Amino acid sequence: MNRLMPQRRAQILGMMVEGVSIRTISRMTGASKNTIVKLLADAGNACVDYQDRALRNLPCKRVQADEIWSFVYAKQKNVPQEKRGQLGYEDVWTWTALDADNKLIVCWHVGTRDADAAYAFMMDVAGRLANRVQLTTDSHAAYLSAVDAAFSRGPGVDYAQLVKIYGTSPEAQRRYSPPICSGAQKSEIRGALDPGHISTSYVERQSLSMRMGMRRFTRLTNAFSKKVENHMHALSIYFMHYNFVRIHQTLRVTPAMEAGVTDRLWDLNDIVTIVDEWEAAQKAN
């Protein structure tokens, strides 16, 4: 397989983070589909490895967490019986934690929406924080035990849930009309909380950005991930670009710069360098 020049690799990665499909990238750049998929996998592994090391000892004060639904391989009703219940087929949830002040994606987890996934996600969140934070999630029951277990040691956590109240949509006869959110209740679970900062608005807006920016998350289309590995690689590249390359419109810098993770603005060539270094390390091993 021919190796792409760094400029071509940066071009293709830029198209990936803008939601362009693999087949379309192949048509527009002339690169083969296999070459693009290989770059997706290598860049995904390199980006997750780099962020796992870089996003540590974070001085967060307020963290918001959320889960966003997607599916892989096929929707639940169309999955063959022998493949049901396996991760990588039917429903897949992406758990995200976001710093409400600098908008940094602290970490993410791809899996189911059960207690085991919540535990793994919250353990990851707790392991990246330098001090006690105020944490807000939605009312998903799996968070309760997961937060208790993850923050039972160390500085602890001030934890609250935002319970949203939904009513019946006046357009309920329409298949895709969402229910109306008629209000929200703040449920203080533990710690000394600031009621004015019990919110999930920022992380929910980030979930919307994910759905708009990655074709794999677009509803009611055939633009879904066929393999869970590629789904995870695409997320890793997306969050790398979001944290380090894309300037936040409100902050005027990237979230990583605002959080003190880096002192400069990255571009796509920097991500290519990270990928090249990761590939060289793999060959050395």
Tab-separated table of C-alpha atoms in Angstrom:
chain	number	residue	atom	x	y	z
A	1	MET	CA	0.000	0.000	0.000
A	2	ASN	CA	1.446	3.344	-1.052
A	3	ARG	CA	2.005	5.857	1.718
A	4	LEU	CA	0.264	9.210	1.306
A	5	MET	CA	2.240	12.431	1.496
A	6	PRO	CA	1.739	14.437	4.728
A	7	GLN	CA	-0.238	17.128	2.882
A	8	ARG	CA	-2.636	14.520	1.485
A	9	ARG	CA	-3.016	12.909	4.894
A	10	ALA	CA	-3.857	16.273	6.440
A	11	GLN	CA	-6.366	16.932	3.653
A	12	ILE	CA	-8.107	13.599	4.204
A	13	LEU	CA	-8.184	14.018	7.993
A	14	GLY	CA	-9.715	17.454	7.506
A	15	MET	CA	-12.446	15.952	5.360
A	16	MET	CA	-13.084	13.260	7.970
A	17	VAL	CA	-13.663	15.764	10.773
A	18	GLU	CA	-16.023	17.721	8.520
A	19	GLY	CA	-18.262	14.684	8.156
A	20	VAL	CA	-17.347	13.614	4.608
A	21	SER	CA	-17.915	9.909	3.966
A	22	ILE	CA	-15.080	7.539	3.119
A	23	ARG	CA	-16.380	6.861	-0.399
A	24	THR	CA	-16.755	10.583	-1.078
A	25	ILE	CA	-13.214	11.251	0.167
A	26	SER	CA	-11.992	8.549	-2.195
A	27	ARG	CA	-13.794	10.148	-5.144
A	28	MET	CA	-12.591	13.665	-4.302
A	29	THR	CA	-8.945	12.858	-3.546
A	30	GLY	CA	-8.301	9.839	-5.761
A	31	ALA	CA	-7.011	7.841	-2.793
A	32	SER	CA	-8.230	4.269	-2.546
A	33	LYS	CA	-10.864	3.315	-0.013
A	34	ASN	CA	-8.478	0.880	1.692
A	35	THR	CA	-5.849	3.604	2.081
A	36	ILE	CA	-8.392	5.957	3.658
A	37	VAL	CA	-9.688	3.278	6.030
A	38	LYS	CA	-6.088	2.471	7.038
A	39	LEU	CA	-5.482	6.163	7.775
A	40	LEU	CA	-8.732	6.305	9.761
A	41	ALA	CA	-7.599	3.406	11.945
A	42	ASP	CA	-4.043	4.667	12.448
A	43	ALA	CA	-5.162	8.240	13.157
A	44	GLY	CA	-7.874	7.026	15.518
A	45	ASN	CA	-5.429	4.938	17.522
A	46	ALA	CA	-2.825	7.700	17.555
A	47	CYS	CA	-5.296	10.365	18.664
A	48	VAL	CA	-6.791	8.285	21.458
A	49	ASP	CA	-3.306	7.364	22.675
A	50	TYR	CA	-2.162	10.989	22.689
A	51	GLN	CA	-5.263	12.327	24.423
A	52	ASP	CA	-5.189	9.540	26.996
A	53	ARG	CA	-1.731	10.776	28.002
A	54	ALA	CA	-2.287	14.522	27.589
A	55	LEU	CA	-5.658	14.902	29.288
A	56	ARG	CA	-4.492	14.185	32.824
A	57	ASN	CA	-4.404	16.174	36.067
A	58	LEU	CA	-6.940	18.620	34.638
A	59	PRO	CA	-7.818	21.636	36.859
A	60	CYS	CA	-11.550	21.435	36.159
A	61	LYS	CA	-14.120	23.032	38.451
A	62	ARG	CA	-17.434	22.201	36.768
A	63	VAL	CA	-17.992	19.089	34.650
A	64	GLN	CA	-21.098	18.083	32.729
A	65	ALA	CA	-21.737	14.550	31.415
A	66	ASP	CA	-24.159	13.166	28.844
A	67	GLU	CA	-24.775	10.136	26.592
A	68	ILE	CA	-25.623	10.249	22.891
A	69	TRP	CA	-27.216	7.406	20.929
A	70	SER	CA	-26.148	5.972	17.603
A	71	PHE	CA	-26.127	2.528	16.040
A	72	VAL	CA	-23.539	0.337	14.338
A	73	TYR	CA	-23.960	-2.379	11.699
A	74	ALA	CA	-27.770	-2.172	11.713
A	75	LYS	CA	-30.656	-0.877	13.740
A	76	GLN	CA	-31.775	-3.145	16.559
A	77	LYS	CA	-34.786	-4.541	14.709
A	78	ASN	CA	-32.619	-5.591	11.740
A	79	VAL	CA	-29.750	-7.254	13.612
A	80	PRO	CA	-29.537	-11.054	13.075
A	81	GLN	CA	-30.507	-13.068	16.139
A	82	GLU	CA	-27.021	-14.551	16.584
A	83	LYS	CA	-25.446	-11.076	16.796
A	84	ARG	CA	-27.892	-9.445	19.194
A	85	GLY	CA	-26.561	-8.294	22.529
A	86	GLN	CA	-22.988	-7.950	21.260
A	87	LEU	CA	-21.194	-4.611	21.360
A	88	GLY	CA	-20.709	-3.433	17.799
A	89	TYR	CA	-24.144	-4.422	16.635
A	90	GLU	CA	-27.336	-2.345	17.046
A	91	ASP	CA	-27.379	0.468	19.664
A	92	VAL	CA	-24.096	2.109	20.682
A	93	TRP	CA	-23.863	4.965	23.187
A	94	THR	CA	-21.107	7.563	23.449
A	95	TRP	CA	-20.629	8.984	26.948
A	96	THR	CA	-18.924	12.388	27.079
A	97	ALA	CA	-17.652	14.604	29.893
A	98	LEU	CA	-17.128	18.303	29.203
A	99	ASP	CA	-15.530	21.075	31.262
A	100	ALA	CA	-18.188	23.795	31.475
A	101	ASP	CA	-15.587	26.566	31.723
A	102	ASN	CA	-13.106	25.795	28.958
A	103	LYS	CA	-15.353	23.443	26.907
A	104	LEU	CA	-12.673	20.739	26.861
A	105	ILE	CA	-13.845	17.176	26.262
A	106	VAL	CA	-12.275	15.581	29.325
A	107	CYS	CA	-12.918	12.021	28.156
A	108	TRP	CA	-15.404	9.809	26.359
A	109	HIS	CA	-16.505	6.192	26.405
A	110	VAL	CA	-18.155	4.083	23.698
A	111	GLY	CA	-20.359	1.212	24.820
A	112	THR	CA	-23.796	0.330	26.069
A	113	ARG	CA	-25.971	2.445	28.378
A	114	ASP	CA	-25.891	0.118	31.376
A	115	ALA	CA	-24.296	0.293	34.820
A	116	ASP	CA	-21.012	-1.276	33.671
A	117	ALA	CA	-20.522	1.397	31.001
A	118	ALA	CA	-21.416	4.156	33.467
A	119	TYR	CA	-18.867	2.795	35.947
A	120	ALA	CA	-16.080	2.582	33.361
A	121	PHE	CA	-16.861	6.091	32.137
A	122	MET	CA	-16.958	7.690	35.584
A	123	MET	CA	-13.772	5.940	36.684
A	124	ASP	CA	-12.069	7.455	33.642
A	125	VAL	CA	-13.475	10.910	34.440
A	126	ALA	CA	-12.348	10.770	38.078
A	127	GLY	CA	-8.852	9.635	37.096
A	128	ARG	CA	-8.270	12.729	34.952
A	129	LEU	CA	-9.198	15.415	37.481
A	130	ALA	CA	-6.747	17.280	39.699
A	131	ASN	CA	-9.254	18.495	42.290
A	132	ARG	CA	-12.837	18.321	43.526
A	133	VAL	CA	-15.410	19.311	40.907
A	134	GLN	CA	-19.112	20.003	40.676
A	135	LEU	CA	-20.547	17.309	38.425
A	136	THR	CA	-23.936	17.444	36.705
A	137	THR	CA	-25.544	14.631	34.724
A	138	ASP	CA	-29.024	13.793	33.519
A	139	SER	CA	-31.295	11.530	35.562
A	140	HIS	CA	-30.030	8.238	34.142
A	141	ALA	CA	-30.091	5.888	37.145
A	142	ALA	CA	-26.773	4.218	36.292
A	143	TYR	CA	-24.907	7.414	37.190
A	144	LEU	CA	-25.742	7.176	40.898
A	145	SER	CA	-23.704	4.109	41.815
A	146	ALA	CA	-21.043	4.904	39.205
A	147	VAL	CA	-20.352	8.362	40.652
A	148	ASP	CA	-20.263	6.993	44.208
A	149	ALA	CA	-17.731	4.332	43.259
A	150	ALA	CA	-15.534	6.556	41.085
A	151	PHE	CA	-15.271	9.442	43.551
A	152	SER	CA	-15.186	7.453	46.794
A	153	ARG	CA	-11.471	8.224	47.092
A	154	GLY	CA	-9.509	11.397	46.567
A	155	PRO	CA	-10.994	14.875	46.888
A	156	GLY	CA	-14.533	13.649	46.164
A	157	VAL	CA	-17.247	15.352	44.123
A	158	ASP	CA	-20.230	17.674	44.446
A	159	TYR	CA	-22.876	15.889	42.421
A	160	ALA	CA	-26.293	16.862	41.070
A	161	GLN	CA	-28.726	15.559	38.469
A	162	LEU	CA	-30.881	17.617	36.154
A	163	VAL	CA	-34.212	15.831	35.811
A	164	LYS	CA	-36.096	16.927	32.704
A	165	ILE	CA	-39.874	16.709	32.530
A	166	TYR	CA	-41.385	15.815	29.185
A	167	GLY	CA	-44.961	16.221	28.025
A	168	THR	CA	-46.867	14.914	25.031
A	169	SER	CA	-46.155	16.607	21.734
A	170	PRO	CA	-49.194	18.182	20.035
A	171	GLU	CA	-47.866	16.496	16.887
A	172	ALA	CA	-47.660	13.077	18.502
A	173	GLN	CA	-49.309	11.482	15.491
A	174	ARG	CA	-46.206	12.312	13.486
A	175	ARG	CA	-43.629	9.596	13.747
A	176	TYR	CA	-40.547	11.704	14.436
A	177	SER	CA	-41.990	14.555	16.478
A	178	PRO	CA	-39.983	14.802	19.713
A	179	PRO	CA	-41.730	15.211	23.077
A	180	ILE	CA	-41.890	18.677	24.563
A	181	CYS	CA	-39.625	19.459	27.526
A	182	SER	CA	-41.949	21.279	29.916
A	183	GLY	CA	-39.368	21.901	32.629
A	184	ALA	CA	-36.398	20.618	34.618
A	185	GLN	CA	-35.831	19.870	38.276
A	186	LYS	CA	-32.445	20.161	39.972
A	187	SER	CA	-31.778	17.185	42.208
A	188	GLU	CA	-28.864	17.735	44.612
A	189	ILE	CA	-27.316	14.344	45.335
A	190	ARG	CA	-24.214	15.057	47.412
A	191	GLY	CA	-21.724	17.740	48.405
A	192	ALA	CA	-21.801	21.543	48.602
A	193	LEU	CA	-23.412	22.512	45.315
A	194	ASP	CA	-23.825	25.857	43.563
A	195	PRO	CA	-27.443	25.691	42.289
A	196	GLY	CA	-26.681	28.247	39.599
A	197	HIS	CA	-24.259	25.827	37.939
A	198	ILE	CA	-26.418	22.695	37.995
A	199	SER	CA	-26.775	22.380	34.248
A	200	THR	CA	-26.109	20.074	31.299
A	201	SER	CA	-26.596	22.729	28.615
A	202	TYR	CA	-23.000	22.818	27.396
A	203	VAL	CA	-22.540	19.065	27.076
A	204	GLU	CA	-25.931	18.689	25.379
A	205	ARG	CA	-24.913	21.368	22.890
A	206	GLN	CA	-21.724	19.418	22.313
A	207	SER	CA	-23.814	16.319	21.638
A	208	LEU	CA	-25.692	18.298	19.008
A	209	SER	CA	-22.386	19.359	17.439
A	210	MET	CA	-21.345	15.703	17.291
A	211	ARG	CA	-24.571	14.738	15.553
A	212	MET	CA	-24.229	17.578	13.061
A	213	GLY	CA	-20.500	17.180	12.463
A	214	MET	CA	-20.208	13.408	12.080
A	215	ARG	CA	-22.280	11.700	9.428
A	216	ARG	CA	-22.140	8.505	11.455
A	217	PHE	CA	-24.480	10.138	13.984
A	218	THR	CA	-26.983	11.593	11.489
A	219	ARG	CA	-30.472	10.237	12.045
A	220	LEU	CA	-32.700	8.712	9.333
A	221	THR	CA	-29.920	8.132	6.801
A	222	ASN	CA	-27.675	5.268	5.713
A	223	ALA	CA	-24.613	7.163	6.966
A	224	PHE	CA	-23.981	4.922	9.968
A	225	SER	CA	-20.839	3.066	11.056
A	226	LYS	CA	-20.601	-0.469	9.747
A	227	LYS	CA	-17.917	-1.458	12.281
A	228	VAL	CA	-17.648	-0.310	15.889
A	229	GLU	CA	-13.868	0.004	15.531
A	230	ASN	CA	-14.259	2.605	12.771
A	231	HIS	CA	-16.923	4.329	14.858
A	232	MET	CA	-14.465	4.688	17.735
A	233	HIS	CA	-11.645	5.827	15.436
A	234	ALA	CA	-13.859	8.553	13.960
A	235	LEU	CA	-14.746	9.786	17.447
A	236	SER	CA	-11.102	9.864	18.499
A	237	ILE	CA	-10.141	12.003	15.485
A	238	TYR	CA	-13.160	14.254	15.962
A	239	PHE	CA	-12.346	14.969	19.618
A	240	MET	CA	-8.665	15.522	18.796
A	241	HIS	CA	-9.649	18.143	16.231
A	242	TYR	CA	-12.246	19.669	18.572
A	243	ASN	CA	-9.900	19.905	21.578
A	244	PHE	CA	-6.691	21.005	19.854
A	245	VAL	CA	-7.393	22.423	16.373
A	246	ARG	CA	-10.818	24.014	16.122
A	247	ILE	CA	-11.076	27.502	17.630
A	248	HIS	CA	-14.095	27.820	19.903
A	249	GLN	CA	-16.216	30.778	18.809
A	250	THR	CA	-16.797	32.016	22.364
A	251	LEU	CA	-13.349	31.321	23.804
A	252	ARG	CA	-11.448	32.577	20.721
A	253	VAL	CA	-8.920	29.806	21.372
A	254	THR	CA	-9.135	26.028	21.349
A	255	PRO	CA	-10.452	24.223	24.453
A	256	ALA	CA	-7.016	22.649	24.992
A	257	MET	CA	-5.390	26.094	25.036
A	258	GLU	CA	-8.001	27.446	27.435
A	259	ALA	CA	-7.493	24.456	29.736
A	260	GLY	CA	-3.716	24.837	29.722
A	261	VAL	CA	-3.133	21.469	28.026
A	262	THR	CA	-1.203	23.180	25.209
A	263	ASP	CA	0.197	26.674	24.747
A	264	ARG	CA	-0.307	26.980	20.998
A	265	LEU	CA	-2.856	26.561	18.242
A	266	TRP	CA	-2.589	23.227	16.449
A	267	ASP	CA	-3.457	22.489	12.834
A	268	LEU	CA	-4.092	19.302	10.873
A	269	ASN	CA	-0.377	18.886	10.141
A	270	ASP	CA	0.221	18.518	13.886
A	271	ILE	CA	-2.258	15.636	13.973
A	272	VAL	CA	-0.428	14.043	11.032
A	273	THR	CA	2.793	14.317	13.045
A	274	ILE	CA	1.110	12.554	15.973
A	275	VAL	CA	-0.009	9.779	13.611
A	276	ASP	CA	3.474	9.425	12.100
A	277	GLU	CA	5.031	9.166	15.557
A	278	TRP	CA	2.479	6.549	16.631
A	279	GLU	CA	3.089	4.486	13.485
A	280	ALA	CA	6.857	4.662	14.022
A	281	ALA	CA	6.435	3.489	17.621
A	282	GLN	CA	4.302	0.556	16.476
A	283	LYS	CA	6.950	-0.528	13.984
A	284	ALA	CA	9.680	-0.219	16.634
A	285	ASN	CA	7.732	-2.520	18.927
